[in-house]
Amino acid sequence: MDRPMTAGQLKEKSLFQDSDGTAAPAKTVCHNCSKLKIFLGALAFSFFAKGFSGSYMKSMSSQIERRFEISSSIVGIIDGSFEIGNLMVMVLVSYLGPRVHRPKIIAVGCLIMAVGAFLSVMPQFLMGRYNYERITVSVDNSSMSVSACSPGALQPSSPPATDATETLGTVVNAGCEKTTNSYLWLFVLVGNLLRGIGEAPIMPLGVSYIDDFSKEENSAFYIGLVRSSGMFGPTLGFLLGSFCASLWVDVGVVDIDAISINPKDTRWVGAWWLGLLICGAVNFIASLPFWFLPYSLPKEGDNENLKIGHLSVQGDPCKIDPPAQPQLKFSEAVKDFLPALRKLFGNPVFVVFIFLTILQYNSLVGIITYETKFMEQQFNVSVAKAIFLIGVILLPVTILGMFLGGFLIKKFKLHVAEMAKFACITFVVAYLLNLLYFTCGCEVLQVAGLTAPYSGMKHLSSSKHIYMASCNAECSCKVDQWDPVCGDNGITYMTACFAGCKSSSGTGRNMVFHNCSCVEGQGLGLGNSSAVLGQCQRESCTKAFPYFLALQTACAFILALGGTPTYMIMFRSVSPDLKSFAVGIETLGGRVLGGLPAPIYFGALIDETCLKWGTKSCGGSGSCRVYDTKEFRNVYLGLIAGLRAGCCLLYIVLSALIMKRFKPDGKEMTDSKNAESSTSKEPDTANKREILPGSRTSEESEETYM
């Protein structure tokens, strides 16, 4: 019995074929076309799933930092674990991709991503309820009024707080957390590592599968369709992140009315774990269709006139016979690795492109990881709102820019030299707009004893009590606590105790402190001094935020406009048989020297701008409560501007090299293009690799918007 094989069959035998080496019979062309469409739909959903979970994880970085009471640099390490996992298999997958059963490997990858998401949720069920940092106050049982400033009230010998105290938003220290809780963030790190491993095969194997078995003229369209479908994932991921960040971490377990803080408070922790459960379920569903797809398909459109001459049609024109094909040995594939690598790095255009990719990766990953924190600290917006705005404004604008960039290439039939000029001009314009970020400044939060003096009050000279003044010297305040109140004078106090408040009215979030001695000294008369829970609002910051958002939107659009031409430069400057390998090397360089270190050093430098650290229940520093917003802005925006300045220089060098090598009216460009065209139509599929036109490594990290 004849066992027909496909016209698109590669030399390499699948490592996942049955032990007897048999292949499934070929179906009719129409049936296989439907299988190709099924693969397109499944791959589009897997792109959606990886973007969905990746962007959600990025949006939850602040919540994870606060829940586990860790620094921004540790959050950077957690974020970088995704890149480590990806790197563990990326080059192997890119190089040996066609030699494996690609649909099944993609299915395994989606399952690993699901396992990683579920593993990251485990600490929520091991740590118990989240107790945010609050001060202990004494209660006047006759009036139910609480006094934050009470000599001896905060001493260790004080009696436990009563039920009434707990109702009023005070805390009961039920004892230290277990020391193992301090390391439960490792679950999140390992889960993120697994997500990186699982995501690695989706893009290179999926895109190469489409390119191998679709018509040449349809390949780019199909790949663009899959990528554009995948871009909805980051958008919905950020929207889910915004929703979960607005929910209390222990939603459904704790009475929300008893919580005295709101989502704008730096101690607020959203339901970060809830979205990860949804992401895990989505990744699991994405894996299912791939288990039922074949190792290979007939080339789309191949019927009676097959493009590969050594395949013949027998009987039914929809069936084809298998040719005698030698199996490519693994050792032979490995021998070709170093020569291919030398050939790539002997190409100066590709080398400059790699350095450009590394710098772009550094700035992009730093922005994606810490942009919500920057918005929160600079412009006094909640993390939930910042995530929402990224999801509904910045990401759609980025998608539009990518589409328009690809459309302009097709519409005006831009050559590689023209694409280089276009990409260079757009990036320089975006960089100049980027410098305008520094004009959207905001004043530092005025915190008495920290960033502002106790006006008219004498500061105590002891370095141990640098936050103390004569107005609160008798209150026995704990310097390491943070439960801010806003005085009538517009100044924030670290706690009601530091404001010298001796009475209160109301409960929960509506509690108001009265008779605050430190507020009285700020020009207010006796009896006319009060403070409310929470930090004081900075009105000028709120007014500057729309201008910053508009500037950021314009910058994101222009960068995305030049993103597609930039990426196509690589495909036009390397030989066709090395395009897939070039994608793997570009991804490797970007992730090792960009995606991995950027969150760590961005986070470490941001930590240096912290003015007030939180305190864990067992002692030790927690997450940062107050930043020097001016220093934060200079460090964060300065890093981005510096990295992008390097990109501008490399764009100019890249454009010069390309214009020298591919002169618009010269013979070299024509010959190169003809060579590429003829090679792409070569009937022998032995050298055909996964050609990945239009893929972009920033899409692999889920959530590109800058």
XYZ file of C-alpha atoms in Angstrom:
706
model
C 0.000 0.000 0.000
C 1.311 3.413 -0.969
C 2.107 5.754 1.820
C 1.898 9.190 0.256
C 4.113 11.908 1.675
C 3.813 15.630 1.397
C 5.476 17.976 -1.005
C 6.611 20.048 1.937
C 8.375 17.162 3.682
C 11.838 18.038 4.930
C 14.877 15.793 4.786
C 15.015 15.442 8.490
C 13.043 12.709 10.107
C 10.984 13.717 13.103
C 12.476 12.874 16.436
C 8.933 12.178 17.562
C 7.854 9.715 14.862
C 6.754 6.215 15.789
C 9.472 3.680 16.401
C 8.639 1.832 13.164
C 9.290 4.985 11.179
C 5.884 4.956 9.496
C 4.217 8.167 8.421
C 0.532 8.931 8.367
C -1.091 8.758 4.918
C -1.483 12.054 3.141
C -4.995 13.438 2.943
C -6.547 15.285 0.116
C -5.288 18.754 -0.654
C -8.523 20.293 0.543
C -8.373 18.386 3.804
C -4.787 19.432 4.409
C -5.648 23.015 3.590
C -8.213 22.839 6.375
C -5.533 21.443 8.678
C -3.311 24.365 7.824
C -6.140 26.716 8.758
C -6.624 24.821 12.011
C -2.915 25.250 12.707
C -3.196 28.968 11.926
C -6.071 29.338 14.387
C -4.290 27.290 17.066
C -1.047 29.213 16.636
C -2.868 32.553 16.752
C -4.473 31.504 20.052
C -1.113 30.333 21.441
C 0.388 33.726 20.519
C -2.569 35.311 22.309
C -2.035 33.061 25.346
C 1.687 33.799 25.714
C 1.152 37.537 25.270
C -1.780 37.433 27.681
C 0.141 35.702 30.477
C 3.368 37.618 29.828
C 1.800 41.077 29.969
C -0.254 40.124 33.024
C 2.900 39.026 34.831
C 4.616 42.303 33.938
C 1.639 44.310 35.216
C 1.756 42.526 38.578
C 5.392 43.346 39.399
C 4.446 46.034 41.953
C 1.886 43.761 43.606
C 4.418 40.932 43.891
C 6.986 43.343 45.327
C 4.591 44.434 48.075
C 3.095 41.015 48.801
C 6.486 39.419 49.415
C 8.027 42.619 50.865
C 10.984 42.527 48.491
C 13.020 45.202 46.721
C 12.718 46.261 43.084
C 16.014 44.542 42.278
C 14.593 41.201 43.495
C 11.537 41.829 41.318
C 13.987 42.345 38.468
C 15.545 38.949 39.158
C 12.095 37.332 39.135
C 11.331 39.050 35.856
C 14.683 38.015 34.406
C 14.036 34.348 35.233
C 11.653 34.280 32.267
C 14.540 35.202 29.986
C 16.764 32.551 31.573
C 14.176 29.868 30.881
C 13.728 31.077 27.337
C 17.451 31.065 26.702
C 17.826 27.514 27.962
C 16.088 26.183 24.869
C 15.809 29.048 22.360
C 18.921 28.406 20.253
C 18.350 24.633 20.254
C 14.753 25.115 19.172
C 15.686 27.613 16.442
C 18.444 25.435 15.001
C 16.851 21.974 15.252
C 13.274 23.159 14.780
C 12.434 21.429 11.469
C 13.793 18.129 12.774
C 11.121 17.699 15.439
C 7.348 17.278 15.437
C 6.658 21.000 15.621
C 2.948 20.973 16.591
C 3.580 18.568 19.474
C 6.566 20.546 20.724
C 4.401 23.695 20.718
C 1.746 21.759 22.670
C 4.334 20.742 25.261
C 5.486 24.363 25.488
C 1.963 25.607 26.193
C 1.557 22.969 28.902
C 4.820 24.027 30.535
C 3.614 27.653 30.524
C 0.395 26.534 32.243
C 2.364 24.636 34.903
C 4.547 27.714 35.479
C 1.497 29.942 35.971
C -0.101 27.526 38.445
C 3.180 27.119 40.353
C 3.474 30.900 40.765
C 0.113 30.956 42.561
C 1.188 28.515 45.300
C 2.560 31.149 47.767
C -0.885 32.731 48.065
C -2.186 29.554 49.688
C 0.934 28.993 51.819
C 1.470 32.463 53.291
C -1.898 33.104 54.873
C -3.618 36.489 54.886
C -1.791 39.683 54.055
C -1.384 42.054 56.998
C -0.345 45.471 55.831
C 1.787 47.755 57.966
C -0.296 49.716 60.502
C 0.276 51.415 63.827
C -1.162 50.318 67.134
C -3.304 52.944 68.859
C -4.931 53.163 72.259
C -8.705 53.191 72.562
C -10.814 55.340 74.837
C -13.665 52.937 75.619
C -15.952 55.710 76.775
C -15.906 57.572 73.478
C -14.517 54.950 71.086
C -11.917 57.564 70.157
C -8.407 56.393 69.363
C -5.211 58.197 70.256
C -2.154 57.751 68.076
C -0.023 59.936 70.327
C -0.041 58.305 73.704
C 3.114 57.911 75.827
C 3.885 54.243 76.231
C 1.112 53.155 73.903
C 3.545 51.592 71.503
C 5.753 49.849 74.010
C 6.117 46.069 73.847
C 4.424 45.748 77.235
C 1.216 47.302 75.947
C -1.861 45.098 76.167
C -3.155 43.457 72.998
C -5.517 45.503 70.861
C -9.203 44.891 71.397
C -11.790 43.862 68.807
C -12.812 47.494 68.603
C -9.273 48.420 67.738
C -9.225 45.912 64.894
C -12.499 47.309 63.575
C -10.956 50.759 63.493
C -8.234 49.572 61.132
C -5.490 48.879 63.667
C -3.320 45.834 63.601
C -2.883 42.935 65.961
C 0.596 41.445 65.838
C -0.257 37.782 66.126
C 3.425 36.927 66.050
C 6.172 36.736 63.504
C 5.689 35.234 60.109
C 7.379 31.934 59.546
C 10.862 32.559 58.272
C 10.176 30.336 55.250
C 7.592 32.872 54.074
C 10.427 35.208 53.201
C 11.524 32.858 50.433
C 8.166 31.923 48.956
C 8.793 34.353 46.120
C 11.050 31.618 44.756
C 7.856 29.846 43.645
C 7.096 32.836 41.441
C 10.671 32.857 40.132
C 10.575 29.157 39.199
C 7.105 29.563 37.683
C 8.368 32.418 35.541
C 11.367 30.297 34.538
C 9.005 27.561 33.345
C 6.958 30.093 31.408
C 10.119 31.138 29.591
C 10.964 27.526 28.715
C 7.441 26.857 27.496
C 7.214 29.967 25.355
C 10.496 29.416 23.486
C 9.241 27.005 20.780
C 5.984 28.769 19.943
C 7.262 31.553 17.712
C 10.132 29.916 15.754
C 8.458 26.535 15.251
C 4.998 27.944 14.579
C 6.117 30.555 12.072
C 8.455 28.143 10.250
C 5.630 25.569 10.006
C 3.424 28.154 8.312
C 6.210 29.222 5.977
C 7.017 25.634 4.992
C 3.495 24.555 4.090
C 1.766 27.681 2.809
C 2.018 29.351 -0.578
C 4.930 31.726 -0.859
C 2.622 34.642 -1.563
C 0.385 33.748 1.420
C 3.126 33.124 3.970
C 3.689 36.742 4.986
C -0.062 37.348 5.203
C -0.614 34.310 7.432
C 2.290 35.230 9.712
C 1.052 38.821 9.974
C -2.417 37.546 10.805
C -1.058 35.326 13.589
C 1.099 38.103 15.026
C -1.726 40.632 14.938
C -4.047 38.176 16.670
C -1.384 37.663 19.297
C -1.204 41.391 20.013
C -4.658 41.261 21.561
C -3.148 39.085 24.291
C -1.015 41.812 25.904
C -3.925 44.248 25.708
C -6.304 41.919 27.537
C -3.515 40.871 29.888
C -3.041 44.459 31.029
C -6.803 44.917 31.373
C -6.998 41.793 33.533
C -4.044 43.131 35.526
C -5.873 46.407 36.092
C -8.957 44.569 37.333
C -7.017 42.255 39.660
C -4.908 45.130 41.014
C -8.090 46.907 42.096
C -9.225 43.854 44.113
C -7.863 43.171 47.583
C -5.339 40.330 47.666
C -7.509 38.265 50.040
C -10.737 38.977 48.191
C -13.587 36.792 49.373
C -11.875 36.064 52.690
C -11.502 39.478 54.320
C -14.156 42.114 54.996
C -13.182 44.855 52.547
C -14.938 47.534 54.627
C -12.511 46.889 57.488
C -9.500 47.777 55.298
C -8.334 51.318 55.935
C -6.249 51.792 52.758
C -7.176 52.278 49.105
C -5.538 51.201 45.805
C -3.465 54.406 45.687
C -1.690 53.465 48.910
C 1.803 51.991 48.517
C 0.810 49.193 50.934
C -2.129 48.064 48.795
C -1.741 44.583 47.282
C -4.138 43.461 44.573
C -5.326 39.932 43.813
C -2.188 39.125 41.794
C -2.775 35.379 42.061
C -6.266 35.407 40.570
C -5.133 36.424 37.106
C -2.383 33.796 37.107
C -5.018 31.083 37.536
C -6.800 32.449 34.469
C -3.512 32.646 32.532
C -2.705 29.034 33.389
C -6.112 27.869 32.178
C -5.738 29.825 28.910
C -2.294 28.310 28.265
C -3.629 24.817 28.922
C -6.481 25.321 26.441
C -3.994 26.662 23.874
C -2.058 23.375 23.974
C -4.976 21.111 23.069
C -5.322 21.552 19.253
C -1.628 20.941 18.558
C -1.773 17.340 19.778
C -3.997 16.446 16.808
C -1.976 18.113 14.040
C 0.451 16.186 11.791
C 4.206 16.433 11.557
C 3.952 17.915 8.056
C 1.433 18.966 5.403
C 1.422 19.194 1.615
C 2.549 22.540 0.304
C -0.517 24.733 0.028
C -1.747 24.810 -3.586
C 0.335 21.845 -4.742
C -1.997 19.545 -6.681
C -1.428 18.315 -10.210
C 1.507 20.611 -10.922
C 3.873 19.988 -8.065
C 6.681 22.460 -7.641
C 9.125 19.816 -6.548
C 10.068 17.799 -9.604
C 11.107 14.545 -7.945
C 7.627 13.999 -6.461
C 5.144 12.320 -8.776
C 1.374 12.106 -8.795
C -0.131 8.638 -8.780
C -3.789 7.836 -9.402
C -5.627 10.344 -7.356
C -4.118 13.764 -8.127
C -4.571 14.715 -4.502
C -2.005 12.080 -3.426
C 1.747 12.076 -3.814
C 4.427 9.477 -3.373
C 7.268 9.762 -0.905
C 10.687 10.321 -2.464
C 13.721 8.473 -1.284
C 15.215 10.981 1.108
C 18.362 10.470 3.174
C 18.062 11.262 6.844
C 20.185 14.148 8.094
C 22.241 13.006 11.050
C 22.426 15.067 14.209
C 26.230 15.112 14.041
C 26.104 16.642 10.565
C 23.755 19.345 11.791
C 26.114 20.176 14.657
C 29.097 20.392 12.287
C 27.293 23.084 10.294
C 26.696 25.191 13.404
C 30.076 26.945 13.747
C 30.472 27.739 10.027
C 26.972 29.214 10.009
C 27.801 31.251 13.109
C 31.015 32.573 11.536
C 29.147 33.502 8.389
C 26.578 35.487 10.351
C 29.092 37.408 12.433
C 31.204 38.063 9.380
C 28.312 40.219 8.153
C 28.877 43.771 9.539
C 25.238 44.746 8.985
C 24.083 41.826 11.113
C 26.641 42.587 13.843
C 25.488 46.219 14.108
C 21.887 45.006 14.094
C 22.634 42.705 17.051
C 24.115 45.563 19.097
C 21.117 47.712 18.200
C 18.767 44.941 19.318
C 20.570 44.620 22.660
C 20.242 48.333 23.455
C 16.614 48.407 22.352
C 15.883 45.367 24.479
C 17.426 47.028 27.534
C 15.308 50.161 27.233
C 12.149 48.278 26.272
C 12.287 45.727 29.097
C 13.109 48.431 31.642
C 10.078 50.427 30.529
C 7.684 47.492 30.494
C 8.770 46.335 33.952
C 8.766 49.655 35.822
C 6.461 51.972 33.886
C 3.493 51.384 36.216
C 5.663 52.117 39.256
C 6.919 55.299 37.579
C 3.369 56.477 36.851
C 2.277 55.698 40.403
C 5.154 57.521 42.076
C 5.373 60.471 39.690
C 1.754 61.269 38.935
C -0.122 59.990 41.969
C -2.205 57.442 40.021
C -3.031 53.975 41.290
C -1.241 50.974 39.811
C -4.595 49.654 38.587
C -5.240 52.852 36.620
C -1.717 52.889 35.184
C -2.077 49.285 33.996
C -5.484 50.061 32.503
C -4.163 53.029 30.534
C -1.303 50.954 29.138
C -3.767 48.286 28.035
C -6.352 50.536 26.383
C -4.159 53.315 24.963
C -0.488 52.455 24.559
C -0.760 48.879 23.312
C -3.466 49.560 20.667
C -1.445 52.530 19.431
C 1.616 50.291 19.181
C -0.342 47.707 17.193
C -1.555 50.432 14.851
C 1.997 51.671 14.347
C 3.245 48.157 13.541
C 0.481 47.634 10.984
C 1.064 51.000 9.388
C 4.825 50.389 9.207
C 4.287 47.090 7.384
C 1.693 48.687 5.127
C 4.095 51.462 4.105
C 6.751 48.897 3.192
C 4.270 47.080 0.951
C 2.613 50.198 -0.446
C 5.801 51.962 -1.519
C 7.818 48.755 -2.095
C 10.672 50.008 0.048
C 14.110 48.566 -0.642
C 16.391 47.679 2.250
C 18.241 51.018 2.017
C 14.955 52.918 2.085
C 13.760 50.852 5.034
C 16.961 51.697 6.903
C 16.461 55.420 6.292
C 12.817 55.227 7.339
C 13.641 53.309 10.547
C 16.468 55.715 11.411
C 14.324 58.822 10.922
C 11.415 57.475 12.973
C 13.684 56.455 15.838
C 15.471 59.812 15.970
C 12.115 61.635 16.018
C 10.870 59.336 18.807
C 14.099 59.935 20.744
C 13.653 63.715 20.570
C 10.112 63.277 21.868
C 11.493 61.015 24.578
C 13.646 63.892 25.883
C 10.472 65.910 26.486
C 9.568 63.421 29.245
C 11.884 65.378 31.532
C 9.589 68.420 31.254
C 6.672 66.492 32.764
C 8.017 66.906 36.261
C 6.277 66.624 39.575
C 7.181 67.822 43.036
C 8.409 65.438 45.696
C 5.800 64.243 48.186
C 6.072 66.466 51.248
C 6.590 64.132 54.201
C 7.335 65.802 57.540
C 10.773 64.870 58.826
C 11.603 63.073 55.591
C 11.315 65.465 52.644
C 9.917 68.500 54.474
C 10.690 70.046 57.869
C 8.293 70.299 60.775
C 7.815 74.016 60.120
C 8.375 76.073 63.217
C 9.335 72.983 65.207
C 12.687 72.169 66.715
C 14.179 68.934 65.375
C 15.775 66.521 67.776
C 19.502 66.193 67.176
C 19.846 62.445 67.728
C 20.375 60.546 64.483
C 18.127 57.796 65.841
C 15.206 60.207 65.901
C 15.738 62.194 62.726
C 11.991 62.015 62.049
C 11.070 63.405 65.455
C 10.325 66.977 66.488
C 9.356 68.671 69.710
C 5.642 68.397 68.838
C 5.715 64.589 68.872
C 8.683 63.850 71.137
C 6.402 62.555 73.911
C 4.330 60.293 71.674
C 6.709 57.288 71.681
C 6.378 56.908 67.917
C 8.102 54.047 66.134
C 10.426 55.369 63.461
C 10.199 52.218 61.329
C 6.416 52.361 60.815
C 4.494 53.682 57.810
C 0.774 54.397 58.064
C 0.576 57.884 56.488
C -1.927 60.614 57.278
C -2.494 63.901 55.491
C -2.683 66.991 57.662
C -4.840 70.062 57.041
C -1.641 71.865 56.118
C -1.078 69.660 53.054
C 1.889 67.824 54.572
C 2.010 64.039 54.871
C 3.071 62.461 58.172
C 4.506 58.948 58.360
C 1.880 57.990 60.937
C -0.799 59.761 62.974
C 1.611 59.429 65.872
C 4.190 61.609 64.111
C 1.445 64.159 63.511
C 0.848 64.197 67.294
C -2.849 63.317 66.968
C -4.578 62.645 70.287
C -8.168 61.841 69.294
C -10.201 60.641 66.322
C -13.651 60.166 64.886
C -15.036 57.694 62.347
C -13.861 54.219 61.497
C -11.986 52.407 58.733
C -11.096 54.524 55.715
C -13.260 57.356 57.044
C -11.288 57.812 60.243
C -10.226 61.425 60.949
C -7.622 62.294 63.576
C -7.981 65.484 65.657
C -5.895 67.616 68.008
C -2.728 66.950 66.040
C 0.001 68.981 67.729
C 2.436 68.931 64.781
C -0.265 70.171 62.416
C -1.121 72.976 64.853
C 2.407 74.262 64.577
C 2.031 74.799 60.838
C 0.040 78.006 61.176
C -3.242 76.471 62.278
C -4.831 77.391 65.571
C -5.542 75.056 68.431
C -8.558 72.862 67.891
C -8.367 73.393 64.141
C -5.800 70.702 63.364
C -6.767 67.334 61.928
C -5.447 64.641 59.611
C -7.035 61.980 57.433
C -5.724 58.561 56.462
C -3.555 58.359 53.369
C -0.955 60.517 51.639
C -1.744 64.044 50.571
C -2.663 64.423 46.916
C -0.317 66.331 44.644
C -2.630 68.319 42.394
C 0.066 69.551 40.021
C 1.125 65.951 39.381
C -2.410 64.925 38.506
C -2.673 67.836 36.055
C 0.636 66.964 34.359
C -0.310 63.324 33.814
C -2.486 63.809 30.659
C 0.401 65.627 28.934
C 2.800 62.826 29.840
C 0.345 60.213 28.565
C -0.154 62.067 25.253
C 3.613 62.376 24.797
C 4.123 58.716 25.597
C 1.398 57.692 23.140
C 3.005 59.694 20.326
C 6.429 58.236 21.138
C 5.076 54.660 21.207
C 3.354 55.112 17.843
C 6.460 56.480 16.103
C 8.699 53.757 17.549
C 6.251 51.064 16.423
C 6.057 52.666 12.975
C 9.758 52.042 12.454
C 9.809 48.688 14.234
C 8.745 46.526 11.281
C 11.208 48.118 8.791
C 13.984 47.690 11.356
C 13.308 44.003 11.735
C 13.035 43.409 8.001
C 16.563 44.799 7.595
C 17.916 41.615 9.161
C 16.083 39.401 6.677
C 17.320 41.455 3.736
C 20.944 41.419 4.889
C 21.537 37.702 5.599
C 21.471 34.749 3.218
C 18.111 32.946 3.002
C 19.393 29.704 4.509
C 20.548 31.572 7.640
C 17.414 33.601 8.319
C 16.036 31.220 10.943
C 19.426 30.949 12.651
C 19.757 34.753 12.567
C 16.458 35.055 14.429
C 17.724 32.675 17.109
C 21.018 34.555 17.516
C 19.216 37.911 17.606
C 16.831 36.588 20.240
C 19.708 35.114 22.238
C 21.675 38.375 22.210
C 18.649 40.474 23.061
C 17.599 38.269 25.956
C 21.038 37.537 27.444
C 22.350 41.109 27.308
C 19.037 42.949 27.360
C 16.033 41.110 28.751
C 17.949 39.423 31.558
C 20.049 42.251 33.094
C 17.764 45.239 32.384
C 15.101 44.567 35.074
C 17.856 43.904 37.624
C 19.946 47.044 37.150
C 16.881 49.225 36.550
C 15.440 47.924 39.830
C 18.709 48.328 41.742
C 19.090 51.957 40.635
C 15.446 52.699 41.419
C 15.974 51.232 44.904
C 18.712 53.829 45.459
C 16.083 56.588 45.216
C 13.976 55.133 48.051
C 13.544 57.429 51.057
C 11.456 55.207 53.328
C 11.461 51.415 53.418
C 8.639 49.350 54.843
C 9.264 46.989 57.734
C 8.421 43.291 57.866
C 6.607 41.945 60.894
C 9.725 40.028 61.905
C 12.010 42.954 61.229
C 14.092 43.765 58.207
C 13.358 45.960 55.217
C 10.284 45.370 53.128
C 9.271 47.120 49.928
C 9.786 50.850 49.426
C 7.036 53.191 50.679
C 8.294 56.589 49.485
C 10.676 57.496 46.692
C 12.470 60.726 45.990
C 10.360 61.348 42.901
C 12.840 63.804 41.406
C 15.721 61.335 41.666
C 13.457 58.503 40.513
C 12.533 60.488 37.411
C 16.150 61.376 36.628
C 17.390 57.811 37.069
C 14.544 56.112 35.204
C 14.237 58.539 32.298
C 18.007 59.083 32.202
C 18.666 55.368 31.747
C 16.125 55.168 28.929
C 17.489 58.298 27.242
C 21.068 57.029 27.487
C 20.227 53.633 25.998
C 18.244 55.206 23.193
C 21.042 57.674 22.446
C 23.223 54.649 21.761
C 20.470 53.270 19.533
C 20.431 56.510 17.522
C 24.167 56.209 16.830
C 23.828 52.565 15.809
C 20.897 53.414 13.524
C 23.097 55.947 11.726
C 25.931 53.402 11.389
C 23.492 50.729 10.214
C 21.991 53.045 7.599
C 25.451 53.978 6.321
C 26.496 50.329 6.003
C 23.316 49.376 4.208
C 23.458 52.300 1.790
C 27.060 51.401 1.044
C 26.221 47.736 0.455
C 22.827 48.126 -1.196
C 22.985 51.201 -3.390
C 19.526 52.078 -4.734
C 20.769 52.400 -8.306
C 23.588 49.902 -8.037
C 23.993 46.403 -9.383
C 24.673 44.841 -5.984
C 21.197 45.423 -4.590
C 19.560 44.039 -7.741
C 21.738 40.956 -7.742
C 21.153 40.366 -4.050
C 17.418 40.639 -4.406
C 17.397 38.363 -7.425
C 19.506 35.850 -5.571
C 17.127 35.894 -2.654
C 14.158 35.553 -4.959
C 15.645 32.629 -6.836
C 16.716 30.929 -3.640
C 13.275 31.257 -2.130
C 11.846 29.461 -5.187
C 14.481 26.706 -5.168
C 12.711 23.357 -5.531
C 15.116 21.514 -3.273
C 13.855 21.822 0.290
C 17.004 20.420 1.848
C 18.330 23.846 2.753
C 15.020 25.446 3.582
C 14.987 26.740 7.110
C 12.375 28.384 9.229
C 12.086 31.808 7.599
C 10.580 34.103 10.151
C 9.532 37.232 8.293
C 7.916 39.845 10.417
C 8.480 38.204 13.775
C 9.632 40.527 16.509
C 11.397 39.544 19.687
C 9.558 42.205 21.739
C 6.312 40.415 20.880
C 7.816 37.260 22.402
C 8.018 39.103 25.759
C 4.390 39.709 25.754
C 3.730 43.270 26.273
C 5.492 45.743 23.888
C 4.069 49.212 23.927
C 7.057 51.508 23.651
